[in-house]
């Protein structure tokens, strides 16, 4: 009998907030000048959620764009193979979801071994904005079970009110999209190296292991961490990305990623209107450039300059919808209850300044400044 935990509800070590439909507004805390992103929102990716909004966040899935990749990976205990599906959304993102494949459909295995197909763009699909050429780059590592990662929780990995999953039922599933230049991914399983060709043209890969991550849980980024389970990524016309052997992941470039043209900094400057309401700082301005999809956003970062126990503590927020040039943009930043002078920066966050196709978090130096302000909270 196999059971499946719902990844977004119970797994530990989650670097992005999985329960929120809007992927970007977030609180940031600063200590000693080092930014820490609260709850991990504003990361490079988002999830569709149970009721996706076609005009906000990562958007809503476009059913006609769904595609089950040719990749088939056997489960360590047998049964239907695993597969990978992609679907595009109304806000220019590509979402990926893994599961068991039966008769050309992606889904899960029930408690009695019966197969249940899952519609494209399920609530656990992971999405990332496309680059300027329409390609997507994403890497996911998830602790799940042999049933497939799309059902309601019935057993748990880590702390949870439901019973732990049986050891023989535990799986580690690693999957994602490496882009049009990738040709293969090399990984280690029980001391042996395995080379898996990726599916063209998106560079899809899928690894299924009969084990759990050492720290359990879920991890997501622009690409898989190279140097641990994944040992190497090969490319068509570029050097392979290999582990460093230092215990840290390799700093691999996104080979084939194409950035959109960024506006000139001087063209972005706008007058800011700022108002303090209790612990909230409201900022409004006219959009200097249009935002047409999820690959860019407007962000606000506010930080205390001084105050007992408050210096260096800040918060940020970002937009999660489209704007036409000249539209009124309103951002609200909620601070901790503290008094003192604060300084703020409003920026345009382009997708792809560092690669990955999603807006950069507030406070990142690659953001383009629209304006700054100073005020006081009492």
Short mmCIF file of C-alpha atoms in Angstrom, two decimals:
data_model
loop_
_atom_site.label_atom_id
_atom_site.label_comp_id
_atom_site.label_asym_id
_atom_site.label_seq_id
_atom_site.Cartn_x
_atom_site.Cartn_y
_atom_site.Cartn_z
CA UNK A 1 0.00 0.00 0.00
CA UNK A 2 1.39 3.43 -0.91
CA UNK A 3 0.44 6.84 0.39
CA UNK A 4 1.41 10.29 -0.77
CA UNK A 5 2.20 13.39 1.29
CA UNK A 6 1.19 16.73 -0.19
CA UNK A 7 4.51 18.52 -0.58
CA UNK A 8 3.32 22.07 -0.26
CA UNK A 9 1.47 21.45 3.02
CA UNK A 10 3.89 19.51 5.18
CA UNK A 11 7.47 19.22 3.99
CA UNK A 12 10.26 20.83 5.95
CA UNK A 13 13.17 23.04 4.78
CA UNK A 14 10.92 24.87 2.34
CA UNK A 15 12.72 27.90 0.81
CA UNK A 16 9.60 29.29 -0.87
CA UNK A 17 6.17 29.84 0.59
CA UNK A 18 3.98 27.08 -0.85
CA UNK A 19 0.59 28.00 0.60
CA UNK A 20 0.26 31.41 -0.99
CA UNK A 21 -1.21 31.94 -4.42
CA UNK A 22 0.54 35.27 -4.86
CA UNK A 23 4.20 34.53 -5.09
CA UNK A 24 5.89 37.85 -4.43
CA UNK A 25 4.71 40.19 -1.62
CA UNK A 26 6.87 39.38 1.39
CA UNK A 27 8.51 40.59 4.55
CA UNK A 28 12.28 40.91 4.73
CA UNK A 29 14.29 41.22 7.92
CA UNK A 30 17.78 42.69 7.99
CA UNK A 31 20.33 41.95 10.69
CA UNK A 32 23.84 43.33 10.51
CA UNK A 33 23.32 44.33 6.90
CA UNK A 34 22.53 40.80 5.70
CA UNK A 35 19.05 40.39 4.20
CA UNK A 36 16.93 37.41 5.19
CA UNK A 37 13.79 36.80 3.18
CA UNK A 38 10.94 35.94 5.53
CA UNK A 39 9.00 32.80 4.52
CA UNK A 40 11.12 32.68 1.39
CA UNK A 41 8.59 34.39 -0.84
CA UNK A 42 9.98 36.61 -3.57
CA UNK A 43 12.08 33.69 -4.67
CA UNK A 44 12.63 32.81 -8.31
CA UNK A 45 9.53 30.71 -8.64
CA UNK A 46 5.86 30.40 -7.69
CA UNK A 47 3.09 27.82 -7.56
CA UNK A 48 -0.28 27.79 -9.25
CA UNK A 49 -2.32 27.15 -6.11
CA UNK A 50 -5.86 25.81 -5.97
CA UNK A 51 -7.52 28.86 -7.56
CA UNK A 52 -5.02 30.53 -9.90
CA UNK A 53 -5.77 34.08 -11.03
CA UNK A 54 -5.07 34.64 -14.75
CA UNK A 55 -4.04 38.25 -14.03
CA UNK A 56 -1.94 37.84 -10.89
CA UNK A 57 1.04 35.90 -9.61
CA UNK A 58 2.20 33.20 -12.00
CA UNK A 59 -1.15 33.33 -13.81
CA UNK A 60 -3.55 30.53 -14.72
CA UNK A 61 -2.66 27.47 -16.82
CA UNK A 62 -3.46 27.39 -20.53
CA UNK A 63 -4.79 23.83 -21.06
CA UNK A 64 -3.93 23.75 -24.76
CA UNK A 65 -0.24 24.31 -23.94
CA UNK A 66 0.10 21.20 -21.73
CA UNK A 67 2.71 18.73 -22.93
CA UNK A 68 3.78 15.40 -21.43
CA UNK A 69 7.50 15.06 -22.17
CA UNK A 70 8.88 11.86 -23.69
CA UNK A 71 10.99 11.23 -20.59
CA UNK A 72 10.05 8.04 -18.68
CA UNK A 73 11.86 7.01 -15.48
CA UNK A 74 11.25 3.68 -13.72
CA UNK A 75 10.28 3.63 -10.05
CA UNK A 76 12.80 1.77 -7.83
CA UNK A 77 10.02 -0.60 -6.71
CA UNK A 78 8.42 -1.05 -10.13
CA UNK A 79 4.97 -0.16 -11.38
CA UNK A 80 4.09 2.64 -13.81
CA UNK A 81 7.04 4.86 -14.79
CA UNK A 82 7.42 8.48 -13.73
CA UNK A 83 7.06 11.34 -16.18
CA UNK A 84 7.22 15.11 -16.44
CA UNK A 85 4.65 17.55 -17.82
CA UNK A 86 4.87 21.24 -18.69
CA UNK A 87 2.10 23.80 -19.09
CA UNK A 88 2.27 27.53 -19.85
CA UNK A 89 0.25 30.21 -18.11
CA UNK A 90 -1.49 33.48 -18.85
CA UNK A 91 1.34 35.53 -17.29
CA UNK A 92 4.22 34.15 -19.32
CA UNK A 93 5.40 31.36 -17.02
CA UNK A 94 6.10 27.68 -17.60
CA UNK A 95 5.01 25.19 -14.92
CA UNK A 96 6.37 21.68 -14.39
CA UNK A 97 4.82 18.76 -12.52
CA UNK A 98 6.01 15.17 -12.00
CA UNK A 99 4.00 12.02 -11.43
CA UNK A 100 3.30 8.46 -12.55
CA UNK A 101 2.36 7.89 -16.20
CA UNK A 102 -0.31 5.45 -17.38
CA UNK A 103 -1.57 5.37 -21.00
CA UNK A 104 -0.14 8.78 -21.77
CA UNK A 105 -1.59 10.51 -18.71
CA UNK A 106 0.18 11.96 -15.66
CA UNK A 107 -1.23 11.22 -12.21
CA UNK A 108 -0.91 9.41 -8.91
CA UNK A 109 -1.38 5.95 -7.48
CA UNK A 110 -4.11 5.54 -4.88
CA UNK A 111 -3.96 3.53 -1.65
CA UNK A 112 -5.02 0.36 -3.51
CA UNK A 113 -2.64 0.95 -6.41
CA UNK A 114 -5.32 2.39 -8.70
CA UNK A 115 -4.24 5.22 -11.01
CA UNK A 116 -5.82 8.68 -10.93
CA UNK A 117 -5.01 11.11 -13.74
CA UNK A 118 -4.39 14.72 -12.69
CA UNK A 119 -5.35 17.66 -14.96
CA UNK A 120 -2.52 19.82 -16.29
CA UNK A 121 -1.69 22.74 -14.04
CA UNK A 122 -2.53 21.13 -10.70
CA UNK A 123 -2.22 23.13 -7.48
CA UNK A 124 1.26 21.72 -6.81
CA UNK A 125 2.78 22.66 -10.19
CA UNK A 126 5.93 24.80 -9.89
CA UNK A 127 6.22 27.76 -12.25
CA UNK A 128 8.95 30.10 -13.46
CA UNK A 129 8.77 33.01 -15.89
CA UNK A 130 10.07 32.41 -19.39
CA UNK A 131 13.16 34.23 -20.65
CA UNK A 132 13.14 36.54 -23.66
CA UNK A 133 13.26 33.54 -26.01
CA UNK A 134 10.39 31.73 -24.29
CA UNK A 135 12.60 29.21 -22.46
CA UNK A 136 12.25 28.27 -18.78
CA UNK A 137 14.93 27.29 -16.25
CA UNK A 138 13.99 25.56 -12.99
CA UNK A 139 15.31 22.85 -10.66
CA UNK A 140 13.26 21.08 -7.96
CA UNK A 141 14.14 18.49 -5.31
CA UNK A 142 11.22 17.05 -3.36
CA UNK A 143 10.71 14.44 -0.68
CA UNK A 144 7.61 12.42 -1.53
CA UNK A 145 6.39 8.82 -1.79
CA UNK A 146 6.08 6.17 -4.45
CA UNK A 147 2.52 7.24 -5.25
CA UNK A 148 3.53 10.49 -6.94
CA UNK A 149 3.65 14.09 -5.62
CA UNK A 150 0.12 15.26 -6.30
CA UNK A 151 -2.27 13.90 -3.64
CA UNK A 152 -3.52 14.97 -0.21
CA UNK A 153 -1.29 14.07 2.74
CA UNK A 154 -1.76 10.72 4.43
CA UNK A 155 1.74 10.25 5.80
CA UNK A 156 4.51 12.62 6.74
CA UNK A 157 8.22 13.23 6.43
CA UNK A 158 9.43 15.16 9.46
CA UNK A 159 7.19 16.74 12.10
CA UNK A 160 3.50 16.37 11.26
CA UNK A 161 0.24 15.26 12.93
CA UNK A 162 -0.09 12.42 10.41
CA UNK A 163 2.01 9.21 10.75
CA UNK A 164 5.44 9.08 9.05
CA UNK A 165 5.67 7.45 5.64
CA UNK A 166 6.98 3.86 5.56
CA UNK A 167 10.68 3.75 4.67
CA UNK A 168 10.10 1.55 1.62
CA UNK A 169 7.57 4.07 0.33
CA UNK A 170 9.83 7.13 0.50
CA UNK A 171 11.14 8.76 -2.65
CA UNK A 172 13.32 11.67 -3.59
CA UNK A 173 12.22 13.19 -6.89
CA UNK A 174 14.45 15.71 -8.67
CA UNK A 175 13.17 17.35 -11.83
CA UNK A 176 13.11 20.51 -13.88
CA UNK A 177 14.10 22.29 -17.09
CA UNK A 178 17.74 23.03 -18.01
CA UNK A 179 17.12 25.03 -21.19
CA UNK A 180 17.69 24.44 -24.92
CA UNK A 181 21.50 23.98 -24.72
CA UNK A 182 21.55 21.16 -22.14
CA UNK A 183 22.13 17.62 -23.40
CA UNK A 184 22.49 15.43 -20.29
CA UNK A 185 22.54 15.36 -16.50
CA UNK A 186 24.80 13.09 -14.42
CA UNK A 187 23.80 12.08 -10.88
CA UNK A 188 24.96 9.71 -8.15
CA UNK A 189 22.79 6.98 -6.63
CA UNK A 190 24.20 4.59 -4.00
CA UNK A 191 27.77 5.39 -5.04
CA UNK A 192 27.25 4.83 -8.79
CA UNK A 193 27.09 7.55 -11.45
CA UNK A 194 24.21 7.60 -13.94
CA UNK A 195 23.93 9.74 -17.06
CA UNK A 196 20.46 10.73 -18.27
CA UNK A 197 19.86 12.52 -21.60
CA UNK A 198 17.49 15.49 -21.24
CA UNK A 199 14.43 16.00 -23.43
CA UNK A 200 14.82 18.64 -26.15
CA UNK A 201 14.10 21.46 -26.62
CA UNK A 202 13.36 22.43 -22.99
CA UNK A 203 16.09 20.33 -21.37
CA UNK A 204 13.70 18.36 -19.16
CA UNK A 205 15.17 15.96 -16.59
CA UNK A 206 13.67 13.65 -13.94
CA UNK A 207 15.49 11.62 -11.29
CA UNK A 208 13.65 9.23 -8.94
CA UNK A 209 15.55 7.82 -5.96
CA UNK A 210 14.49 5.33 -3.26
CA UNK A 211 15.66 7.62 -0.49
CA UNK A 212 14.96 10.98 1.14
CA UNK A 213 17.08 14.16 1.18
CA UNK A 214 19.27 14.16 4.28
CA UNK A 215 17.46 17.24 5.57
CA UNK A 216 14.09 16.17 4.20
CA UNK A 217 11.69 18.55 2.55
CA UNK A 218 11.70 20.58 -0.58
CA UNK A 219 14.12 22.82 -2.49
CA UNK A 220 13.67 24.89 -5.62
CA UNK A 221 15.84 27.20 -7.68
CA UNK A 222 16.86 28.25 -11.18
CA UNK A 223 18.67 24.93 -11.65
CA UNK A 224 19.60 21.87 -9.55
CA UNK A 225 22.42 22.17 -7.03
CA UNK A 226 25.44 20.69 -8.81
CA UNK A 227 27.98 18.99 -6.56
CA UNK A 228 25.76 16.83 -4.37
CA UNK A 229 23.41 14.21 -5.86
CA UNK A 230 23.69 15.94 -9.25
CA UNK A 231 27.34 15.74 -10.30
CA UNK A 232 27.38 17.32 -13.75
CA UNK A 233 25.29 19.02 -16.43
CA UNK A 234 26.43 18.70 -20.06
CA UNK A 235 25.75 21.26 -22.79
CA UNK A 236 25.84 21.27 -26.58
CA UNK A 237 28.25 24.13 -27.21
CA UNK A 238 29.43 25.08 -23.71
CA UNK A 239 31.61 23.49 -21.03
CA UNK A 240 29.94 21.08 -18.61
CA UNK A 241 29.00 22.38 -15.18
CA UNK A 242 30.68 20.22 -12.55
CA UNK A 243 30.72 20.04 -8.76
CA UNK A 244 33.48 21.97 -7.01
CA UNK A 245 34.47 19.26 -4.55
CA UNK A 246 34.47 21.85 -1.76
CA UNK A 247 31.18 20.86 -0.17
CA UNK A 248 29.42 23.81 -1.79
CA UNK A 249 27.30 23.76 -4.95
CA UNK A 250 28.89 24.91 -8.18
CA UNK A 251 28.05 28.41 -9.40
CA UNK A 252 26.75 27.28 -12.78
CA UNK A 253 25.59 29.77 -15.43
CA UNK A 254 22.20 29.39 -17.11
CA UNK A 255 23.51 28.36 -20.50
CA UNK A 256 21.15 29.57 -23.23
CA UNK A 257 19.26 32.06 -21.04
CA UNK A 258 18.29 35.26 -22.86
CA UNK A 259 17.59 38.42 -20.90
CA UNK A 260 15.06 41.03 -21.95
CA UNK A 261 16.34 44.52 -22.71
CA UNK A 262 16.28 46.61 -19.52
CA UNK A 263 15.12 50.25 -19.60
CA UNK A 264 17.65 53.03 -19.10
CA UNK A 265 17.98 53.97 -15.40
CA UNK A 266 17.33 57.68 -16.08
CA UNK A 267 14.02 56.83 -17.76
CA UNK A 268 12.75 55.15 -14.60
CA UNK A 269 12.93 58.05 -12.15
CA UNK A 270 9.52 59.07 -10.79
CA UNK A 271 8.09 61.16 -7.93
CA UNK A 272 7.10 59.03 -4.95
CA UNK A 273 4.14 59.74 -2.68
CA UNK A 274 4.69 58.32 0.81
CA UNK A 275 2.32 58.01 3.75
CA UNK A 276 2.84 56.34 7.14
CA UNK A 277 -0.16 54.66 8.75
CA UNK A 278 0.77 53.04 12.05
CA UNK A 279 3.24 50.25 11.21
CA UNK A 280 2.51 50.50 7.48
CA UNK A 281 4.33 52.58 4.88
CA UNK A 282 2.30 53.24 1.72
CA UNK A 283 4.11 54.32 -1.44
CA UNK A 284 2.53 55.28 -4.77
CA UNK A 285 3.90 56.44 -8.14
CA UNK A 286 3.17 56.28 -11.85
CA UNK A 287 4.60 53.25 -13.63
CA UNK A 288 7.55 54.37 -15.77
CA UNK A 289 7.41 51.24 -17.95
CA UNK A 290 4.81 48.58 -18.66
CA UNK A 291 4.90 45.20 -16.93
CA UNK A 292 3.38 42.63 -19.27
CA UNK A 293 4.02 39.34 -17.50
CA UNK A 294 5.47 37.67 -14.40
CA UNK A 295 9.09 38.25 -15.39
CA UNK A 296 9.22 41.74 -13.85
CA UNK A 297 7.74 43.69 -10.94
CA UNK A 298 7.89 46.91 -8.98
CA UNK A 299 9.35 46.56 -5.49
CA UNK A 300 9.66 48.65 -2.35
CA UNK A 301 12.26 48.24 0.40
CA UNK A 302 12.00 50.14 3.72
CA UNK A 303 14.63 50.01 6.48
CA UNK A 304 15.00 51.63 9.89
CA UNK A 305 17.94 54.03 10.07
CA UNK A 306 17.94 54.19 13.84
CA UNK A 307 15.79 53.43 16.87
CA UNK A 308 16.16 51.17 19.87
CA UNK A 309 16.27 47.59 18.66
CA UNK A 310 15.27 48.64 15.16
CA UNK A 311 18.39 49.76 13.29
CA UNK A 312 19.02 47.67 10.21
CA UNK A 313 15.61 45.97 10.34
CA UNK A 314 13.53 46.33 7.21
CA UNK A 315 10.72 44.94 5.11
CA UNK A 316 9.77 44.84 1.47
CA UNK A 317 6.93 44.10 -0.93
CA UNK A 318 6.44 43.71 -4.65
CA UNK A 319 3.69 43.86 -7.24
CA UNK A 320 2.26 40.68 -8.73
CA UNK A 321 0.23 41.90 -11.71
CA UNK A 322 0.57 43.71 -15.03
CA UNK A 323 0.71 47.49 -15.46
CA UNK A 324 0.58 49.82 -18.44
CA UNK A 325 3.07 52.67 -18.54
CA UNK A 326 1.57 55.56 -16.57
CA UNK A 327 -0.68 53.38 -14.40
CA UNK A 328 -0.84 54.17 -10.69
CA UNK A 329 1.27 51.69 -8.70
CA UNK A 330 0.59 51.33 -4.98
CA UNK A 331 2.83 49.37 -2.62
CA UNK A 332 2.34 48.82 1.11
CA UNK A 333 5.16 47.73 3.39
CA UNK A 334 4.31 46.55 6.90
CA UNK A 335 7.08 47.13 9.42
CA UNK A 336 7.61 45.71 12.89
CA UNK A 337 6.20 47.84 15.73
CA UNK A 338 9.07 50.23 16.29
CA UNK A 339 9.70 53.97 16.11
CA UNK A 340 12.45 55.86 14.35
CA UNK A 341 13.57 57.21 11.02
CA UNK A 342 13.29 54.96 7.99
CA UNK A 343 14.63 55.15 4.46
CA UNK A 344 13.04 53.51 1.48
CA UNK A 345 13.85 52.57 -2.10
CA UNK A 346 11.35 51.83 -4.86
CA UNK A 347 12.73 49.84 -7.78
CA UNK A 348 11.93 48.15 -11.04
CA UNK A 349 12.90 44.47 -10.78
CA UNK A 350 13.69 43.08 -14.22
CA UNK A 351 13.46 39.39 -14.93
CA UNK A 352 16.80 37.97 -15.92
CA UNK A 353 19.30 40.52 -14.69
CA UNK A 354 20.90 37.53 -12.98
CA UNK A 355 19.08 34.91 -15.01
CA UNK A 356 16.10 32.82 -14.06
CA UNK A 357 13.35 34.96 -15.49
CA UNK A 358 11.62 36.09 -12.31
CA UNK A 359 11.67 39.42 -10.47
CA UNK A 360 14.59 40.08 -8.15
CA UNK A 361 13.80 40.46 -4.45
CA UNK A 362 13.68 43.96 -2.93
CA UNK A 363 17.10 45.15 -1.83
CA UNK A 364 18.98 43.30 -4.57
CA UNK A 365 21.64 45.54 -6.20
CA UNK A 366 20.53 44.49 -9.69
CA UNK A 367 17.21 46.30 -9.23
CA UNK A 368 16.83 49.61 -11.09
CA UNK A 369 15.95 52.53 -8.81
CA UNK A 370 12.78 54.53 -9.44
CA UNK A 371 13.15 56.74 -6.38
CA UNK A 372 14.14 56.96 -2.72
CA UNK A 373 12.52 58.52 0.33
CA UNK A 374 13.00 59.13 4.04
CA UNK A 375 10.30 59.41 6.69
CA UNK A 376 9.69 58.64 10.35
CA UNK A 377 7.57 56.09 12.17
CA UNK A 378 6.20 56.95 15.63
#
